XYZ file of C-alpha atoms in Angstrom:
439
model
C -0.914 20.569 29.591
C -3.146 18.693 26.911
C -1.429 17.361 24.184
C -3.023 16.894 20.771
C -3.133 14.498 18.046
C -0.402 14.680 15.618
C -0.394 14.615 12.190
C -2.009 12.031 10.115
C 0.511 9.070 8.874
C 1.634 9.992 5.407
C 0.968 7.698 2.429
C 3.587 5.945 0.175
C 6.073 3.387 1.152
C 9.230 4.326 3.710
C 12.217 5.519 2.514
C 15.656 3.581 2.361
C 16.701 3.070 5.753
C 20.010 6.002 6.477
C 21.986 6.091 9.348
C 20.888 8.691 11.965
C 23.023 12.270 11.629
C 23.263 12.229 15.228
C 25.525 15.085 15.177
C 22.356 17.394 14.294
C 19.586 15.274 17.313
C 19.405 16.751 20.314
C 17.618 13.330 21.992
C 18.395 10.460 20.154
C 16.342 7.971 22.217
C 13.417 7.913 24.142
C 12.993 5.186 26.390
C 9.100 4.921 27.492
C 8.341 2.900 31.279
C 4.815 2.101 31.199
C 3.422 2.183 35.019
C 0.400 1.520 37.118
C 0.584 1.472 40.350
C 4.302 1.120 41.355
C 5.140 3.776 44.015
C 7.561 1.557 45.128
C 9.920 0.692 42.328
C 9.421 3.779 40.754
C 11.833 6.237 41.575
C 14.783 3.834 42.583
C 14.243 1.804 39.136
C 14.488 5.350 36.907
C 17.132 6.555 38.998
C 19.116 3.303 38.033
C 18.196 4.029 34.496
C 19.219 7.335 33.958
C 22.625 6.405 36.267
C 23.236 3.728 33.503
C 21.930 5.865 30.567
C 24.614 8.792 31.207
C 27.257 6.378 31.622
C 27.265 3.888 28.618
C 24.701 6.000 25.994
C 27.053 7.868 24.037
C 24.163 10.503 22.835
C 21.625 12.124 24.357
C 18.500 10.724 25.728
C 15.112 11.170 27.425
C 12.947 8.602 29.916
C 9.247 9.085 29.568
C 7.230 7.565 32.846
C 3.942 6.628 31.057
C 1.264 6.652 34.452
C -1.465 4.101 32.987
C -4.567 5.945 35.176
C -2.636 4.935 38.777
C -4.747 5.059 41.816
C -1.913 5.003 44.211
C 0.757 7.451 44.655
C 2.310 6.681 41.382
C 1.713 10.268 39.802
C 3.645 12.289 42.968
C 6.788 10.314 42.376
C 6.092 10.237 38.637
C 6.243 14.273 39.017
C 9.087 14.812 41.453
C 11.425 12.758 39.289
C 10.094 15.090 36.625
C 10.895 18.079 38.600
C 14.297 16.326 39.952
C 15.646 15.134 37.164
C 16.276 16.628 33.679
C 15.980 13.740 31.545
C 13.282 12.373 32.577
C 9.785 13.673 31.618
C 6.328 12.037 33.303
C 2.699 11.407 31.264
C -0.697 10.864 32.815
C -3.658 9.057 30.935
C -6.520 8.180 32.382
C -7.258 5.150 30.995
C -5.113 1.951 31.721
C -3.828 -0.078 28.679
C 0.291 -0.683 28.453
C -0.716 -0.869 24.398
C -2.565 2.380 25.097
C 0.243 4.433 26.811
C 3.308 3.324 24.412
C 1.190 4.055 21.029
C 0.727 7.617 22.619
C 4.082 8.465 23.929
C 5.431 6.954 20.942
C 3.245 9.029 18.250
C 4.383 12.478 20.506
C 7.810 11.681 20.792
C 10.200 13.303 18.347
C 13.034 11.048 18.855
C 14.357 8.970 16.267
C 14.647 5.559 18.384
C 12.109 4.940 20.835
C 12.298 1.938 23.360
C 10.546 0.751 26.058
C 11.057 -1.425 29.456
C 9.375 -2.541 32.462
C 9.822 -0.796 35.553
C 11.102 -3.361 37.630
C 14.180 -3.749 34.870
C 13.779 -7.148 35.092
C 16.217 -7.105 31.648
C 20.025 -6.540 32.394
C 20.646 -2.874 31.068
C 23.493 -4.388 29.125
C 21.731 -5.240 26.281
C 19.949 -1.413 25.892
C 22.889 -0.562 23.397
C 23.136 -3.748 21.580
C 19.341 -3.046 21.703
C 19.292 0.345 20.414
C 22.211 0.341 18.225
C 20.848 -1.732 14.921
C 18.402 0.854 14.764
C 20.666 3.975 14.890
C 23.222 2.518 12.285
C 19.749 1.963 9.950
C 20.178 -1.593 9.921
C 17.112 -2.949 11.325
C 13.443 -1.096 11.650
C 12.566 -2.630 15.042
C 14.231 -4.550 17.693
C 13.787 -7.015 20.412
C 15.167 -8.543 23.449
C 14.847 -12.342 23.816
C 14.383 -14.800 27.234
C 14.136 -17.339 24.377
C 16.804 -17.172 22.145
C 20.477 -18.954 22.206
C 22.534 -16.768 24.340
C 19.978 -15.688 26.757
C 20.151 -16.502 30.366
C 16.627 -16.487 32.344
C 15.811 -16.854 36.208
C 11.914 -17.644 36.501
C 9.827 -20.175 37.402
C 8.362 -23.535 35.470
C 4.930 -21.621 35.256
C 5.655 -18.545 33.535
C 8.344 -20.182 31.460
C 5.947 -22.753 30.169
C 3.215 -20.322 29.162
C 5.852 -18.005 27.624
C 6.878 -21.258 25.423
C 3.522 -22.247 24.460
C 2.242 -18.428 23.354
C 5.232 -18.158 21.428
C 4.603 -21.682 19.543
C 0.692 -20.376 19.081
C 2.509 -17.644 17.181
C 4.297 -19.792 14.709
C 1.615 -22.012 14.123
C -1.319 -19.906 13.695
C 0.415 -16.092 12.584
C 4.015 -18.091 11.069
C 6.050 -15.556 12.998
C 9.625 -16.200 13.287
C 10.382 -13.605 16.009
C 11.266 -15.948 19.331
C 9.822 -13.548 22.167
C 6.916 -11.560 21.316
C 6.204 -10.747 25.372
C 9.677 -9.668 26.893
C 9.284 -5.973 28.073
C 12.056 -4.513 26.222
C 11.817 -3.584 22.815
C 12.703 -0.412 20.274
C 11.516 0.890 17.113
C 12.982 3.372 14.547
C 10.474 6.925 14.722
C 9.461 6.690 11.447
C 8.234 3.270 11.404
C 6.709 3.836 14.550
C 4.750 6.290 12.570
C 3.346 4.469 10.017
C 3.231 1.346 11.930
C 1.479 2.254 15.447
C -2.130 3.758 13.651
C -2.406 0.018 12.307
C -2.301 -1.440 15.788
C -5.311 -2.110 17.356
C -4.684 -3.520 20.833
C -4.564 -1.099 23.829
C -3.404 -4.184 26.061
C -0.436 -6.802 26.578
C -1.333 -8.342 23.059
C 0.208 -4.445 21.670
C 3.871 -5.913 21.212
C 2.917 -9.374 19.627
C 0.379 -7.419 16.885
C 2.842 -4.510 16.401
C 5.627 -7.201 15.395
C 3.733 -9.495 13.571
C 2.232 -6.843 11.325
C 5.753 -5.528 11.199
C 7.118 -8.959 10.275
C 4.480 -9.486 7.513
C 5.080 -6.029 5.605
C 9.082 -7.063 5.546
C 10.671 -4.750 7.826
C 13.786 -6.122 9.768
C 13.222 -7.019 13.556
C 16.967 -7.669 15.619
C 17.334 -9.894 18.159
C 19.180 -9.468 21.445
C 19.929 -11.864 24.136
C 19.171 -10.398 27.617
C 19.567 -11.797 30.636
C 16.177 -11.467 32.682
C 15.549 -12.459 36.124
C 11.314 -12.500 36.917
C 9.858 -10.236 39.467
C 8.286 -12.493 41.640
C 5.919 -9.868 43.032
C 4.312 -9.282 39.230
C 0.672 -8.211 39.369
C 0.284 -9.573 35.869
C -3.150 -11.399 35.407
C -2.402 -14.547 33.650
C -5.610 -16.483 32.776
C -6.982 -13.387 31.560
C -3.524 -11.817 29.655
C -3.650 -15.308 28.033
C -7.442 -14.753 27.025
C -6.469 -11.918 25.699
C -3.205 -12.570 23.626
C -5.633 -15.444 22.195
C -8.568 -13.259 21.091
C -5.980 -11.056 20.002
C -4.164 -13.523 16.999
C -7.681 -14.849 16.171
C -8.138 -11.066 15.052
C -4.449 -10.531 13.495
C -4.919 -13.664 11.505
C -8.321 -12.775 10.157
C -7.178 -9.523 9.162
C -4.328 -10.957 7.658
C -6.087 -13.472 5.697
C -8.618 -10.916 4.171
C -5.876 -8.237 3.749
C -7.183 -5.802 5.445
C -4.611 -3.723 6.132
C -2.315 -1.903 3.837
C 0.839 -3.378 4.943
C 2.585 -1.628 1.671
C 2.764 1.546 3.440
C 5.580 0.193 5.458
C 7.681 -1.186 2.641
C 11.557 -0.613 2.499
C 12.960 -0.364 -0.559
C 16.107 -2.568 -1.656
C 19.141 -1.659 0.102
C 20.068 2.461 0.742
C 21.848 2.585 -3.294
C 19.806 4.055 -5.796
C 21.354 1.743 -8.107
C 19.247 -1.345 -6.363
C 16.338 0.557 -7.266
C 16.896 1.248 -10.738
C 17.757 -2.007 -12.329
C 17.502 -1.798 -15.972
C 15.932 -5.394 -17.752
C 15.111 -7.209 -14.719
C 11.475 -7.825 -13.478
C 10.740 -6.563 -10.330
C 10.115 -9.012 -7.569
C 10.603 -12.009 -9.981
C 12.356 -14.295 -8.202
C 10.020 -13.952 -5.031
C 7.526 -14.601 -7.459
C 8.913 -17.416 -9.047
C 9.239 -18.842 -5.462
C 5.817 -18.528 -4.222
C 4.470 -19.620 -7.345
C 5.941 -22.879 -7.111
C 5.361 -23.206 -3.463
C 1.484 -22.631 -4.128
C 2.420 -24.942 -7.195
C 3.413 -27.637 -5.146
C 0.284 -27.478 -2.636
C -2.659 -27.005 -5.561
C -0.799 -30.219 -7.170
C -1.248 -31.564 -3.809
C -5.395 -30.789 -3.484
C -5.576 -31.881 -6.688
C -4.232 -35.207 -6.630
C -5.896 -35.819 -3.714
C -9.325 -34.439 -4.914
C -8.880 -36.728 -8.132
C -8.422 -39.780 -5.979
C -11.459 -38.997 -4.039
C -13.648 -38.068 -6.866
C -12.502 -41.153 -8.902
C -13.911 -43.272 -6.379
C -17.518 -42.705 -7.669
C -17.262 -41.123 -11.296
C -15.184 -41.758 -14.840
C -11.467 -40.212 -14.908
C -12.515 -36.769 -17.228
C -15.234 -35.989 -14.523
C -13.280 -36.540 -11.997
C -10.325 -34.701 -13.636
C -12.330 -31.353 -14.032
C -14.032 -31.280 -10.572
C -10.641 -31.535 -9.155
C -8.917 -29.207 -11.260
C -11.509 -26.790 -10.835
C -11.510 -26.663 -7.250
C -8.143 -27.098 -6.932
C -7.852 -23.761 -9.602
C -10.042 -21.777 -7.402
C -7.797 -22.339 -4.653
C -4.213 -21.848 -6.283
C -5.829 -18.521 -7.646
C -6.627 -17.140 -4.421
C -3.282 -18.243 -2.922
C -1.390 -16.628 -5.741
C -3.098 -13.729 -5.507
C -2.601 -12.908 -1.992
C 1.196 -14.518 -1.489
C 2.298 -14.632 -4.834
C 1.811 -11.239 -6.168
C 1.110 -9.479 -2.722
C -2.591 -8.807 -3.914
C -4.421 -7.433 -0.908
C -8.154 -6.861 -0.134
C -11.324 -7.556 -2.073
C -10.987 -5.064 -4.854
C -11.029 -7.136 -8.364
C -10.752 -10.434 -6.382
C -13.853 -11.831 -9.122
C -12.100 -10.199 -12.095
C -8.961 -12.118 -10.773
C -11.234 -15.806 -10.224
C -12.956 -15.311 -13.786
C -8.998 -15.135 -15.572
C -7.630 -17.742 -12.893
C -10.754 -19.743 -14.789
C -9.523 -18.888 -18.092
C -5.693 -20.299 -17.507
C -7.933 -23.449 -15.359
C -9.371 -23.687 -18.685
C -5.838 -24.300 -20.540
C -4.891 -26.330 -18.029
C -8.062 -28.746 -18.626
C -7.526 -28.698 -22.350
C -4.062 -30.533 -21.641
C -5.101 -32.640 -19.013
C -8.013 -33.458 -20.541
C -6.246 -34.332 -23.790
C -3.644 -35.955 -21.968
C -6.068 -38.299 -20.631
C -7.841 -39.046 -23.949
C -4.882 -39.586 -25.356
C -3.775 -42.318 -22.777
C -7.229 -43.788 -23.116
C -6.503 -44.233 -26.968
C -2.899 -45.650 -26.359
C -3.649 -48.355 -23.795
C -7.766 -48.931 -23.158
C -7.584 -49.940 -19.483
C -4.774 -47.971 -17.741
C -3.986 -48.238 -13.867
C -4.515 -46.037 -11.662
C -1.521 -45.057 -11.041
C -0.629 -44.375 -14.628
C -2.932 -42.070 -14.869
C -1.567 -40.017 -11.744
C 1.589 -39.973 -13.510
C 0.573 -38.412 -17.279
C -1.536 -35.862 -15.126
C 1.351 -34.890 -12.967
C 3.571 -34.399 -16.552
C 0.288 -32.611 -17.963
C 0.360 -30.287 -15.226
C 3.792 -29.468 -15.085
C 3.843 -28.747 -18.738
C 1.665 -25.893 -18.077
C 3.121 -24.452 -15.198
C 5.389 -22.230 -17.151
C 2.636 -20.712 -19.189
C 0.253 -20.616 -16.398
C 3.095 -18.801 -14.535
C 2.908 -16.233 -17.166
C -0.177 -15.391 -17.870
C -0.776 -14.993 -14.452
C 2.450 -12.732 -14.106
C 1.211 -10.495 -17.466
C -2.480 -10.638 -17.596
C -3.798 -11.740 -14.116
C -1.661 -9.702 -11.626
C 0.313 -7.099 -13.804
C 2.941 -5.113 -12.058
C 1.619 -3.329 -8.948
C 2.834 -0.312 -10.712
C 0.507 -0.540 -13.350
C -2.554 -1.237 -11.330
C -4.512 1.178 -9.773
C -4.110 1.157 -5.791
C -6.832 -0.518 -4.285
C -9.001 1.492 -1.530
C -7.499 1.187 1.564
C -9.982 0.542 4.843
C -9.177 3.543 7.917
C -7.029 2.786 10.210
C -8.520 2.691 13.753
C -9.127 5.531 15.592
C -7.288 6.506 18.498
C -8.247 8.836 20.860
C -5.057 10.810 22.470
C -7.636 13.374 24.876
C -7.175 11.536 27.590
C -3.141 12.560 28.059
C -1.936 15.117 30.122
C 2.058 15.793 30.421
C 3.574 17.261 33.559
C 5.494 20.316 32.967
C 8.410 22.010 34.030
């Protein structure tokens, strides 16, 4: 039959994270196989499944065969394993995309954990409970085996094990994940992060896994690592060059959303702990501390620019000109980074309002600099270079503190006083193209 699309994801932020009442879920996991083209190791690889499912999953369970638009005879074995076998149910969609066929199963499943491995189980089925389990207790929102991690033991060759290295390095340099195997084709997520997370995922490809943890990394939901031991499947019909072209293209995207805050990454916020008590703490500034460490990270980096735009300036103008170009630019620049990491400001909406009081505490800021310098100028004539560095370094940490709070109070107020900024659509997804075998 033709499924539809389901409901649209519901605003707010996620609730505390419980663990599941399995005593009242019929299927408490859903494992998803993603196929094209494997009338081979289809049936013998979900037979071994299911074997190993019934004997070590303590609760009950369902494996969806995804059939990403097959041209072989995929979809007959696909549909006598659904006939054959109870747990296991078979999809069609006629367009190909691994991205593409987990986002759908996913958004029509009503399981509470949903999982999903390559056909050829290249993953020892060991680590499906450890896998599984963080997420059914309600300790972690989304979890991941790892070839890369201490603990794992891998069987492949230099070639693949190089490229997996270096994709995994782009990610921390360029997206600062600190997830260790964004590719390996066994991974979970709790339902109801699935559905607020999946409609902010835009790839229908290979890249689907790294932008679906990233973006869950970013909004600071908790991503558990397993082990596995993996052995490759020599006969892979993976393209490469042109999965690496991809995966590329793919964080050039992620990061410029990112970057511009384009997506409202809020929606998938957990709140502190599962007591109402960490929720409601009476006298103490929300988010404060995170605050207070940001700000003094950005601190550190402005103070940074700036020295280094003084030096550079001072080359070829008088110390108070030089002073105010740097400080200016160096204002601009500590605004915008406080905005967006400091006090998790996101999108364009006030972002001049927010440059024109950043100006206003730049302006305090150049009164004591400024004055600092005068002053120094009066007290010695001719200082060195270097003595000036050093009274500008104690000028600006003077006013740290009170540019600290004016930017807390009057620049970026509590998030729960503002107003919430309009959020861009998530990208469509069109679900027309799935058709689900039936008993």
């Amino acid at each position: 039959m033709t499924t539809t699309q389901p409901p649209g994801t519901p605003l707010g932020s996620l609730p505390p994270r419980e663990h599941l009442r399995l005593g009242q879920i019929a299927t408490v996991l859903d494992v998803v196989i993603p196929v094209y083209n494997e009338e081979r190791d289809l049936e013998p690889c979900v037979r071994r499944l299911r074997e190993h499912l019934a004997r070590t999953f303590p609760y009950g369970f369902r494996i969806t065969i995804a059939d990403n638009a097959s041209t072989d005879r995929t979809p007959e074995v696909a549909a006598r394993l659904d006939d054959a076998l109870e747990e296991v149910t078979a999809v069609r969609l006629e367009r190909k995309g691994r991205g593409r066929a987990l986002r759908t199963v996913w958004s029509l499943s009503e399981a509470p954990v949903l999982a999903y491995m390559d056909v050829d189980l290249s993953t020892d089925l060991n680590a499906l409970l450890p896998l599984v389990a963080p997420l059914i207790s309600g300790h972690s929102d989304l979890a991941i085996g790892s070839r890369l991690s201490r603990g794992a033991r891998v069987v492949r060759g230099p070639k693949r094990e190089f490229i997996s290295r270096m994709y995994n390095l782009i990610l921390r340099g360029s997206l600062a994940a600190r997830f260790s195997d964004a590719q390996c084709g066994f991974k979970a997520i709790r339902g109801e992060v699935a559905e607020r997370l999946l409609p902010m995922v835009e790839d229908t490809g290979w890249f689907f896994d790294t932008e679906l943890l990233v973006l869950a990394e970013r909004a600071g939901l908790r991503i558990h690592e397993v082990p596995v031991d993996w052995v490759d499947e020599p006969h892979s019909t993976v393209q490469l060059v042109r999965t690496a072209t991809d995966d590329l293209k793919g964080v050039w995207r992620v990061g410029r959303a990112l970057g511009t805050g384009a997506l409202p990454l809020d929606r998938l916020a957990r709140p502190f702990g599962d007591d109402p008590r960490d929720r409601e703490l009476s006298g103490v500034p929300g988010g404060l501390a995170r605050q207070l460490v940001g700000f003094c990270a950005v601190g550190g980096l402005s103070t940074l620019l700036y020295l280094g735009l003084y030096s550079l300036f001072r080359l070829g103008t008088g110390a108070q000109l030089a002073n105010a170009a740097a400080l200016l630019l160096s204002a601009v620049a500590n605004t915008a980074a406080n905005r967006r990491l400091t006090f998790g400001v996101r999108g364009r909406d006030r972002a001049v309002r927010h440059q024109a009081q950043g100006l206003v505490v730049f302006a305090i800021g150049l009164v004591l600099t400024s004055g600092s310098l005068a002053a120094l100028d009066a007290a010695s004539g001719t200082p060195s270079h270097g003595t000036e560095l050093a009274v500008l370094v104690s000028a600006n940490l003077a006013a740290t503190v009170l540019r600290f709070l004016l930017f807390r109070a009057w620049v970026f107020p509590d998030r729960a006083g503002r107003d919430d900024p309009a959020t861009p659509p998530y990208p469509s997804h069109d679900r027309n193209d799935l058709t689900r075998s039936t008993r």
